[in-house]
């Protein structure tokens, strides 16, 4: 499309004016990343170099190292089936898909806002047939014709120079929100991996408890049969039989909740990996198939805020709130709008853009809100309050992160001591059972004494399984508390695009 004479020069001057005006500074506070806490340890007292050890599965001493937290930390449990489940969950879980879509949405919103950096251009074409009231008004056409067609193509350009940085602050705020969405996606990956590992560990521990409990119930039934025979012979009172029957029923009542918990863990693993419970093939995890990570890299405490995605997301929210204050301030200041219009009008299509048919205009307007019922000042105060809220949320996220790590470290220290005691109790119960078996062969104890010894041993096995499960689970909790992204490279690359 050809422009009317002088139109190109006018548009060029308008563009230069826009560029000059756009060099204004951004109003409002500039964001500065909060300084990380100056600490050299996670707990109030210095940690020992390693936990105590115990015999058997999951009894190795765990050493606390200052190395970087591993990326695929769950692989340290040494189980290929567990690794496959985690990878499947990271790929197929709907929560991940939703968080990925939220990231794309935030990125597109930020990209859309960048369009305000440039002038808006619109093309239009008007076609009309009209008749002038020549008996009342002067003709509109130079020819004086009353009935005519009028064709008017035109291009309109408008631009609002970002003098005080309102648009740049808005883009800055949306970019920060996109960054927050990226870290929220990382947090989703991290939480999902930890949930899968914890559910698998819980399932393995629950199977061990169910097996030991079933054995104890079988022994209690056997003891009840012996007592019934002795009662029939008059060797014991009938009340002893009733007491044993009540004890058996009490113990049997503990088994259905354990089986229910096992099913709940199975259903949880199904959903975490993106399956319906009915379509999920159970993986029979056993504690003996899992390796307790012996080396626990804790990283540098002051860098925890860099590794924790929830803290980084809170920091990005703080950045967004800081930029929003600048937007609120800029909205209180004068607004400049520049418009340019160029086109042609003719009564015949073939005459468009001929000499004398072109027109153009160039203008600018300056507006300043004088009174709006306090709307702008209250929006500014609301932005200030939102900034204070975001700052408090960030500080809370930092405190929670350090609390999570400290709690996990204290739990691991206690777990190691609990397991050591449980293993000693299990070993003592096993030796007591062996003595009872030898004494039964010699006829020095009754069969009921042997059953009692074996019951004590199986109860020690249950306690030992519980202690091992807690130690494995708290190890996974420590890796989760230490943070560090486990997201595939593709989403992160997209977020930085």
Tab-separated table of C-alpha atoms in Angstrom, residues 51-469:
chain	number	residue	atom	x	y	z
A	51	UNK	CA	24.964	-42.438	62.672
A	52	UNK	CA	25.241	-45.614	64.706
A	53	UNK	CA	25.028	-48.887	62.818
A	54	UNK	CA	23.081	-52.080	63.298
A	55	UNK	CA	23.190	-55.599	61.919
A	56	UNK	CA	21.005	-56.731	59.052
A	57	UNK	CA	19.054	-54.987	56.316
A	58	UNK	CA	19.139	-51.198	56.534
A	59	UNK	CA	21.572	-51.200	59.422
A	60	UNK	CA	24.556	-49.517	57.802
A	61	UNK	CA	25.927	-46.356	59.395
A	62	UNK	CA	24.955	-43.280	57.404
A	63	UNK	CA	27.658	-40.666	56.876
A	64	UNK	CA	26.842	-36.964	56.529
A	65	UNK	CA	28.870	-35.368	53.728
A	66	UNK	CA	29.187	-31.791	52.462
A	67	UNK	CA	28.910	-32.872	48.826
A	68	UNK	CA	26.231	-31.665	46.410
A	69	UNK	CA	22.833	-33.290	46.576
A	70	UNK	CA	22.499	-35.882	43.776
A	71	UNK	CA	20.012	-35.263	40.979
A	72	UNK	CA	18.402	-38.721	40.701
A	73	UNK	CA	18.683	-39.392	44.432
A	74	UNK	CA	16.166	-42.247	44.449
A	75	UNK	CA	18.576	-44.433	42.467
A	76	UNK	CA	20.679	-44.677	45.631
A	77	UNK	CA	18.131	-47.119	47.040
A	78	UNK	CA	19.465	-49.608	44.498
A	79	UNK	CA	16.209	-51.003	43.115
A	80	UNK	CA	15.521	-51.025	39.378
A	81	UNK	CA	11.756	-51.484	39.845
A	82	UNK	CA	11.651	-48.429	42.104
A	83	UNK	CA	13.629	-46.385	39.557
A	84	UNK	CA	11.169	-47.405	36.826
A	85	UNK	CA	8.181	-46.397	38.971
A	86	UNK	CA	9.644	-42.969	39.695
A	87	UNK	CA	10.404	-42.354	36.031
A	88	UNK	CA	6.891	-43.437	35.081
A	89	UNK	CA	5.389	-41.104	37.677
A	90	UNK	CA	7.480	-38.149	36.458
A	91	UNK	CA	6.244	-38.838	32.956
A	92	UNK	CA	2.583	-39.782	33.426
A	93	UNK	CA	1.309	-38.173	36.626
A	94	UNK	CA	-1.518	-35.671	35.924
A	95	UNK	CA	-0.153	-33.260	38.523
A	96	UNK	CA	3.040	-32.934	36.494
A	97	UNK	CA	1.033	-32.402	33.341
A	98	UNK	CA	-1.022	-29.709	35.053
A	99	UNK	CA	2.066	-27.961	36.416
A	100	UNK	CA	3.656	-28.094	32.952
A	101	UNK	CA	0.557	-26.500	31.419
A	102	UNK	CA	0.590	-23.808	34.127
A	103	UNK	CA	4.194	-23.037	33.216
A	104	UNK	CA	3.317	-22.695	29.537
A	105	UNK	CA	0.423	-20.414	30.427
A	106	UNK	CA	2.644	-18.156	32.541
A	107	UNK	CA	5.255	-17.990	29.793
A	108	UNK	CA	2.667	-17.051	27.170
A	109	UNK	CA	1.187	-14.362	29.425
A	110	UNK	CA	4.631	-12.828	29.819
A	111	UNK	CA	5.247	-13.019	26.065
A	112	UNK	CA	1.871	-11.387	25.373
A	113	UNK	CA	2.661	-8.498	27.708
A	114	UNK	CA	5.892	-7.806	25.804
A	115	UNK	CA	3.707	-6.735	22.877
A	116	UNK	CA	3.083	-3.461	24.724
A	117	UNK	CA	6.663	-2.476	23.933
A	118	UNK	CA	5.683	-1.886	20.298
A	119	UNK	CA	3.161	0.336	18.507
A	120	UNK	CA	-0.213	-1.165	17.638
A	121	UNK	CA	-1.128	-0.926	13.951
A	122	UNK	CA	-4.570	-1.529	12.495
A	123	UNK	CA	-5.657	-1.545	8.878
A	124	UNK	CA	-9.207	-0.705	7.884
A	125	UNK	CA	-11.264	-0.344	4.748
A	126	UNK	CA	-14.577	1.522	4.616
A	127	UNK	CA	-16.923	1.340	1.628
A	128	UNK	CA	-20.145	3.368	1.576
A	129	UNK	CA	-22.737	4.597	-0.882
A	130	UNK	CA	-24.337	7.816	0.196
A	131	UNK	CA	-26.354	10.770	-0.977
A	132	UNK	CA	-25.819	14.310	0.273
A	133	UNK	CA	-28.691	16.650	1.029
A	134	UNK	CA	-27.499	19.318	-1.416
A	135	UNK	CA	-30.598	21.421	-0.770
A	136	UNK	CA	-29.535	21.840	2.839
A	137	UNK	CA	-25.780	21.185	3.101
A	138	UNK	CA	-22.869	21.906	0.870
A	139	UNK	CA	-21.698	18.908	-1.188
A	140	UNK	CA	-18.987	16.755	0.380
A	141	UNK	CA	-17.357	16.061	-2.958
A	142	UNK	CA	-15.408	18.608	-4.932
A	143	UNK	CA	-17.468	17.658	-7.990
A	144	UNK	CA	-20.684	18.531	-6.178
A	145	UNK	CA	-22.215	15.159	-6.984
A	146	UNK	CA	-24.972	14.272	-4.546
A	147	UNK	CA	-24.976	10.464	-5.006
A	148	UNK	CA	-21.649	8.693	-4.903
A	149	UNK	CA	-19.601	5.751	-3.624
A	150	UNK	CA	-16.776	6.417	-1.167
A	151	UNK	CA	-13.894	4.043	-0.533
A	152	UNK	CA	-11.476	4.747	2.323
A	153	UNK	CA	-8.570	2.428	3.139
A	154	UNK	CA	-6.421	3.590	6.032
A	155	UNK	CA	-3.767	2.496	8.517
A	156	UNK	CA	-3.886	3.662	12.117
A	157	UNK	CA	-0.867	3.422	14.402
A	158	UNK	CA	-1.069	4.093	18.133
A	159	UNK	CA	1.612	3.905	20.745
A	160	UNK	CA	1.757	4.500	24.469
A	161	UNK	CA	5.388	5.325	25.360
A	162	UNK	CA	6.513	3.525	28.491
A	163	UNK	CA	7.817	6.746	30.042
A	164	UNK	CA	7.628	5.614	33.666
A	165	UNK	CA	8.146	1.892	33.054
A	166	UNK	CA	4.633	0.600	33.706
A	167	UNK	CA	4.852	-1.882	30.837
A	168	UNK	CA	8.371	-2.935	31.711
A	169	UNK	CA	7.390	-3.495	35.332
A	170	UNK	CA	4.348	-5.488	34.208
A	171	UNK	CA	6.530	-7.676	31.986
A	172	UNK	CA	9.001	-8.041	34.840
A	173	UNK	CA	6.177	-9.162	37.135
A	174	UNK	CA	4.854	-11.700	34.633
A	175	UNK	CA	8.353	-13.025	33.914
A	176	UNK	CA	8.791	-13.556	37.643
A	177	UNK	CA	5.472	-15.405	37.804
A	178	UNK	CA	6.636	-17.629	34.947
A	179	UNK	CA	9.810	-18.290	36.908
A	180	UNK	CA	7.685	-19.165	39.936
A	181	UNK	CA	5.711	-21.614	37.802
A	182	UNK	CA	8.941	-23.248	36.670
A	183	UNK	CA	10.069	-23.765	40.247
A	184	UNK	CA	6.616	-25.002	41.189
A	185	UNK	CA	6.991	-27.592	38.433
A	186	UNK	CA	10.361	-28.567	39.911
A	187	UNK	CA	8.714	-28.853	43.328
A	188	UNK	CA	6.053	-31.080	41.806
A	189	UNK	CA	8.722	-33.377	40.378
A	190	UNK	CA	10.565	-33.484	43.699
A	191	UNK	CA	7.459	-34.155	45.786
A	192	UNK	CA	6.204	-36.768	43.349
A	193	UNK	CA	9.495	-38.679	43.385
A	194	UNK	CA	9.574	-38.599	47.190
A	195	UNK	CA	5.962	-39.789	47.418
A	196	UNK	CA	6.641	-42.742	45.121
A	197	UNK	CA	9.750	-43.748	47.064
A	198	UNK	CA	7.993	-43.370	50.417
A	199	UNK	CA	4.980	-45.385	49.248
A	200	UNK	CA	7.215	-48.175	47.933
A	201	UNK	CA	9.175	-48.253	51.200
A	202	UNK	CA	5.937	-48.273	53.191
A	203	UNK	CA	4.650	-51.148	51.098
A	204	UNK	CA	7.807	-53.168	51.704
A	205	UNK	CA	7.672	-52.501	55.439
A	206	UNK	CA	3.965	-53.332	55.585
A	207	UNK	CA	4.573	-56.701	53.921
A	208	UNK	CA	7.219	-57.519	56.513
A	209	UNK	CA	4.848	-56.590	59.348
A	210	UNK	CA	1.989	-58.598	57.832
A	211	UNK	CA	4.189	-61.680	57.463
A	212	UNK	CA	5.370	-61.489	61.088
A	213	UNK	CA	1.853	-60.763	62.371
A	214	UNK	CA	0.414	-63.729	60.477
A	215	UNK	CA	3.057	-65.934	62.053
A	216	UNK	CA	2.209	-64.631	65.541
A	217	UNK	CA	-1.500	-65.289	64.927
A	218	UNK	CA	-0.724	-68.831	63.830
A	219	UNK	CA	1.258	-69.373	67.037
A	220	UNK	CA	-1.556	-67.918	69.138
A	221	UNK	CA	-4.003	-70.331	67.502
A	222	UNK	CA	-1.664	-73.190	68.162
A	223	UNK	CA	-1.361	-72.100	71.796
A	224	UNK	CA	-5.153	-71.955	72.048
A	225	UNK	CA	-5.430	-75.524	70.747
A	226	UNK	CA	-2.916	-76.718	73.352
A	227	UNK	CA	-4.781	-74.937	76.148
A	228	UNK	CA	-8.084	-76.450	75.045
A	229	UNK	CA	-6.605	-79.957	75.198
A	230	UNK	CA	-5.154	-79.282	78.634
A	231	UNK	CA	-8.489	-77.903	79.811
A	232	UNK	CA	-10.281	-81.008	78.603
A	233	UNK	CA	-7.812	-83.061	80.644
A	234	UNK	CA	-8.438	-80.861	83.672
A	235	UNK	CA	-4.855	-79.611	83.782
A	236	UNK	CA	-5.801	-75.923	83.597
A	237	UNK	CA	-8.833	-73.815	84.405
A	238	UNK	CA	-11.337	-72.988	81.669
A	239	UNK	CA	-10.716	-69.285	82.303
A	240	UNK	CA	-7.196	-69.656	80.888
A	241	UNK	CA	-8.680	-70.875	77.618
A	242	UNK	CA	-11.022	-67.899	77.438
A	243	UNK	CA	-8.153	-65.510	78.157
A	244	UNK	CA	-6.093	-67.025	75.348
A	245	UNK	CA	-9.058	-66.889	72.967
A	246	UNK	CA	-9.543	-63.203	73.776
A	247	UNK	CA	-5.832	-62.520	73.197
A	248	UNK	CA	-6.034	-64.323	69.848
A	249	UNK	CA	-9.071	-62.308	68.755
A	250	UNK	CA	-7.343	-59.102	69.797
A	251	UNK	CA	-4.305	-59.989	67.704
A	252	UNK	CA	-6.396	-61.036	64.704
A	253	UNK	CA	-8.051	-57.616	64.794
A	254	UNK	CA	-4.670	-55.996	64.062
A	255	UNK	CA	-4.218	-57.841	60.761
A	256	UNK	CA	-7.046	-56.294	58.635
A	257	UNK	CA	-5.798	-52.711	59.225
A	258	UNK	CA	-2.327	-53.777	58.091
A	259	UNK	CA	-3.738	-55.351	54.930
A	260	UNK	CA	-5.883	-52.271	54.362
A	261	UNK	CA	-2.822	-50.055	54.677
A	262	UNK	CA	-1.007	-52.234	52.157
A	263	UNK	CA	-3.893	-51.814	49.706
A	264	UNK	CA	-3.923	-48.067	50.265
A	265	UNK	CA	-0.224	-47.905	49.455
A	266	UNK	CA	-0.846	-49.977	46.321
A	267	UNK	CA	-3.623	-47.585	45.238
A	268	UNK	CA	-1.380	-44.616	46.012
A	269	UNK	CA	1.391	-45.975	43.790
A	270	UNK	CA	-1.155	-46.571	41.031
A	271	UNK	CA	-2.393	-42.976	41.073
A	272	UNK	CA	1.093	-41.518	41.464
A	273	UNK	CA	2.147	-43.315	38.275
A	274	UNK	CA	-0.961	-42.197	36.394
A	275	UNK	CA	-2.941	-45.467	36.556
A	276	UNK	CA	-6.329	-46.485	37.812
A	277	UNK	CA	-5.926	-48.834	40.799
A	278	UNK	CA	-7.646	-51.639	38.846
A	279	UNK	CA	-5.160	-51.259	35.961
A	280	UNK	CA	-2.001	-51.146	38.061
A	281	UNK	CA	0.135	-54.258	38.363
A	282	UNK	CA	1.492	-54.332	41.923
A	283	UNK	CA	5.244	-54.423	42.440
A	284	UNK	CA	5.966	-56.647	45.479
A	285	UNK	CA	8.605	-54.503	47.135
A	286	UNK	CA	10.523	-56.106	50.017
A	287	UNK	CA	12.854	-54.357	52.456
A	288	UNK	CA	15.585	-56.839	51.552
A	289	UNK	CA	15.454	-55.555	47.953
A	290	UNK	CA	16.236	-51.977	48.979
A	291	UNK	CA	19.660	-50.565	49.806
A	292	UNK	CA	19.925	-47.936	52.504
A	293	UNK	CA	21.962	-44.971	51.142
A	294	UNK	CA	25.040	-44.901	53.348
A	295	UNK	CA	26.424	-41.571	52.075
A	296	UNK	CA	24.137	-38.602	52.647
A	297	UNK	CA	25.408	-35.502	50.777
A	298	UNK	CA	23.971	-32.482	52.591
A	299	UNK	CA	25.527	-29.736	50.489
A	300	UNK	CA	26.363	-26.342	51.971
A	301	UNK	CA	23.618	-25.136	54.368
A	302	UNK	CA	23.697	-21.557	53.081
A	303	UNK	CA	22.926	-22.867	49.566
A	304	UNK	CA	19.729	-24.633	50.635
A	305	UNK	CA	17.699	-21.659	49.411
A	306	UNK	CA	19.181	-22.238	45.950
A	307	UNK	CA	18.242	-25.940	45.879
A	308	UNK	CA	14.769	-25.824	47.349
A	309	UNK	CA	12.270	-25.174	44.522
A	310	UNK	CA	9.587	-23.985	46.935
A	311	UNK	CA	11.953	-21.312	48.273
A	312	UNK	CA	12.910	-20.263	44.742
A	313	UNK	CA	9.200	-20.084	43.835
A	314	UNK	CA	8.571	-17.869	46.873
A	315	UNK	CA	11.503	-15.681	45.801
A	316	UNK	CA	10.019	-15.339	42.317
A	317	UNK	CA	6.662	-14.384	43.845
A	318	UNK	CA	8.491	-11.729	45.866
A	319	UNK	CA	10.088	-10.447	42.653
A	320	UNK	CA	6.677	-10.262	40.973
A	321	UNK	CA	5.173	-8.381	43.925
A	322	UNK	CA	8.087	-5.906	43.856
A	323	UNK	CA	7.487	-5.147	40.177
A	324	UNK	CA	3.738	-4.795	40.801
A	325	UNK	CA	4.463	-1.876	43.128
A	326	UNK	CA	6.178	-0.106	40.217
A	327	UNK	CA	3.129	-0.753	38.024
A	328	UNK	CA	0.848	0.800	40.643
A	329	UNK	CA	3.078	3.875	40.927
A	330	UNK	CA	3.331	4.323	37.145
A	331	UNK	CA	-0.466	4.203	36.828
A	332	UNK	CA	-0.651	7.294	39.057
A	333	UNK	CA	1.579	9.330	36.707
A	334	UNK	CA	0.737	11.065	33.399
A	335	UNK	CA	0.036	8.865	30.394
A	336	UNK	CA	1.122	9.838	26.878
A	337	UNK	CA	-0.531	8.408	23.759
A	338	UNK	CA	0.757	8.965	20.225
A	339	UNK	CA	-1.450	8.251	17.218
A	340	UNK	CA	-0.808	8.374	13.487
A	341	UNK	CA	-3.294	7.795	10.685
A	342	UNK	CA	-2.731	7.567	6.932
A	343	UNK	CA	-4.954	6.526	4.050
A	344	UNK	CA	-6.777	7.498	0.913
A	345	UNK	CA	-10.388	8.311	-0.071
A	346	UNK	CA	-11.866	8.043	-3.538
A	347	UNK	CA	-15.225	7.526	-5.249
A	348	UNK	CA	-13.810	4.781	-7.448
A	349	UNK	CA	-11.512	1.930	-6.488
A	350	UNK	CA	-9.185	2.752	-9.367
A	351	UNK	CA	-8.661	6.287	-8.090
A	352	UNK	CA	-7.359	5.246	-4.670
A	353	UNK	CA	-3.892	6.559	-3.802
A	354	UNK	CA	-3.843	8.967	-6.707
A	355	UNK	CA	-2.620	12.474	-6.194
A	356	UNK	CA	-4.968	14.477	-4.028
A	357	UNK	CA	-6.761	11.471	-2.480
A	358	UNK	CA	-4.336	10.830	0.352
A	359	UNK	CA	-4.623	12.022	3.909
A	360	UNK	CA	-2.657	11.621	7.121
A	361	UNK	CA	-2.669	12.858	10.669
A	362	UNK	CA	-0.269	12.734	13.596
A	363	UNK	CA	-1.104	13.605	17.168
A	364	UNK	CA	-0.280	13.092	20.789
A	365	UNK	CA	-2.267	13.338	23.988
A	366	UNK	CA	-1.287	13.668	27.621
A	367	UNK	CA	-3.666	12.611	30.385
A	368	UNK	CA	-3.345	12.778	34.131
A	369	UNK	CA	-5.922	11.395	36.505
A	370	UNK	CA	-6.986	14.120	38.918
A	371	UNK	CA	-9.697	12.321	40.845
A	372	UNK	CA	-10.854	8.713	40.796
A	373	UNK	CA	-12.244	8.244	44.277
A	374	UNK	CA	-8.901	7.155	45.725
A	375	UNK	CA	-8.713	4.117	43.436
A	376	UNK	CA	-5.098	4.555	42.366
A	377	UNK	CA	-3.692	5.309	45.812
A	378	UNK	CA	-5.515	2.355	47.316
A	379	UNK	CA	-4.195	0.099	44.557
A	380	UNK	CA	-0.704	1.349	45.379
A	381	UNK	CA	-1.241	0.556	49.055
A	382	UNK	CA	-2.613	-2.866	48.128
A	383	UNK	CA	0.541	-3.521	46.062
A	384	UNK	CA	2.665	-2.508	49.058
A	385	UNK	CA	0.718	-4.904	51.269
A	386	UNK	CA	1.108	-7.684	48.688
A	387	UNK	CA	4.854	-7.048	48.694
A	388	UNK	CA	4.952	-7.326	52.488
A	389	UNK	CA	2.942	-10.544	52.249
A	390	UNK	CA	5.292	-11.999	49.628
A	391	UNK	CA	8.290	-11.081	51.791
A	392	UNK	CA	6.767	-12.842	54.785
A	393	UNK	CA	5.942	-15.883	52.632
A	394	UNK	CA	9.547	-16.023	51.428
A	395	UNK	CA	10.936	-15.849	54.966
A	396	UNK	CA	8.490	-18.549	56.031
A	397	UNK	CA	9.584	-20.764	53.124
A	398	UNK	CA	13.241	-20.372	54.126
A	399	UNK	CA	12.523	-21.203	57.766
A	400	UNK	CA	10.419	-24.207	56.757
A	401	UNK	CA	13.180	-25.483	54.467
A	402	UNK	CA	15.769	-25.444	57.235
A	403	UNK	CA	13.268	-26.954	59.660
A	404	UNK	CA	12.547	-29.803	57.236
A	405	UNK	CA	16.240	-30.659	56.919
A	406	UNK	CA	16.853	-30.403	60.667
A	407	UNK	CA	13.821	-32.582	61.408
A	408	UNK	CA	14.949	-35.204	58.903
A	409	UNK	CA	18.469	-35.248	60.362
A	410	UNK	CA	17.144	-35.639	63.911
A	411	UNK	CA	14.804	-38.392	62.683
A	412	UNK	CA	17.660	-40.285	61.021
A	413	UNK	CA	19.765	-40.055	64.166
A	414	UNK	CA	16.869	-41.406	66.242
A	415	UNK	CA	16.019	-44.033	63.597
A	416	UNK	CA	19.547	-45.420	63.712
A	417	UNK	CA	19.454	-45.771	67.492
A	418	UNK	CA	15.936	-47.246	67.404
A	419	UNK	CA	16.946	-49.791	64.801
A	420	UNK	CA	20.079	-50.724	66.735
A	421	UNK	CA	17.960	-51.365	69.838
A	422	UNK	CA	15.330	-53.250	67.814
A	423	UNK	CA	17.991	-55.461	66.229
A	424	UNK	CA	19.454	-56.221	69.661
A	425	UNK	CA	15.975	-57.106	70.911
A	426	UNK	CA	15.359	-59.296	67.868
A	427	UNK	CA	18.675	-61.064	68.341
A	428	UNK	CA	17.988	-61.608	72.023
A	429	UNK	CA	14.515	-62.955	71.249
A	430	UNK	CA	15.997	-65.259	68.614
A	431	UNK	CA	18.515	-66.636	71.127
A	432	UNK	CA	15.757	-67.045	73.716
A	433	UNK	CA	13.748	-68.997	71.161
A	434	UNK	CA	16.738	-71.243	70.499
A	435	UNK	CA	17.124	-71.916	74.224
A	436	UNK	CA	13.424	-72.751	74.507
A	437	UNK	CA	13.701	-75.152	71.568
A	438	UNK	CA	16.660	-76.924	73.212
A	439	UNK	CA	14.866	-77.072	76.566
A	440	UNK	CA	11.767	-78.511	74.931
A	441	UNK	CA	13.873	-81.303	73.455
A	442	UNK	CA	15.173	-82.049	76.964
A	443	UNK	CA	11.649	-81.918	78.405
A	444	UNK	CA	12.449	-79.115	80.842
A	445	UNK	CA	9.837	-76.651	79.422
A	446	UNK	CA	6.337	-77.026	78.051
A	447	UNK	CA	5.318	-76.565	74.458
A	448	UNK	CA	3.509	-73.395	75.471
A	449	UNK	CA	6.810	-71.923	76.643
A	450	UNK	CA	8.242	-72.538	73.192
A	451	UNK	CA	5.245	-70.863	71.566
A	452	UNK	CA	5.610	-67.907	73.935
A	453	UNK	CA	9.271	-67.539	72.985
A	454	UNK	CA	8.478	-67.644	69.299
A	455	UNK	CA	5.733	-65.043	69.760
A	456	UNK	CA	8.197	-62.743	71.465
A	457	UNK	CA	10.623	-63.277	68.610
A	458	UNK	CA	8.029	-62.481	65.937
A	459	UNK	CA	6.982	-59.347	67.800
A	460	UNK	CA	10.635	-58.288	67.810
A	461	UNK	CA	10.699	-58.918	64.053
A	462	UNK	CA	7.693	-56.595	63.634
A	463	UNK	CA	9.406	-53.880	65.679
A	464	UNK	CA	12.586	-54.314	63.663
A	465	UNK	CA	10.659	-54.042	60.377
A	466	UNK	CA	8.998	-50.853	61.599
A	467	UNK	CA	12.368	-49.366	62.568
A	468	UNK	CA	13.882	-50.247	59.177
A	469	UNK	CA	10.886	-48.769	57.340
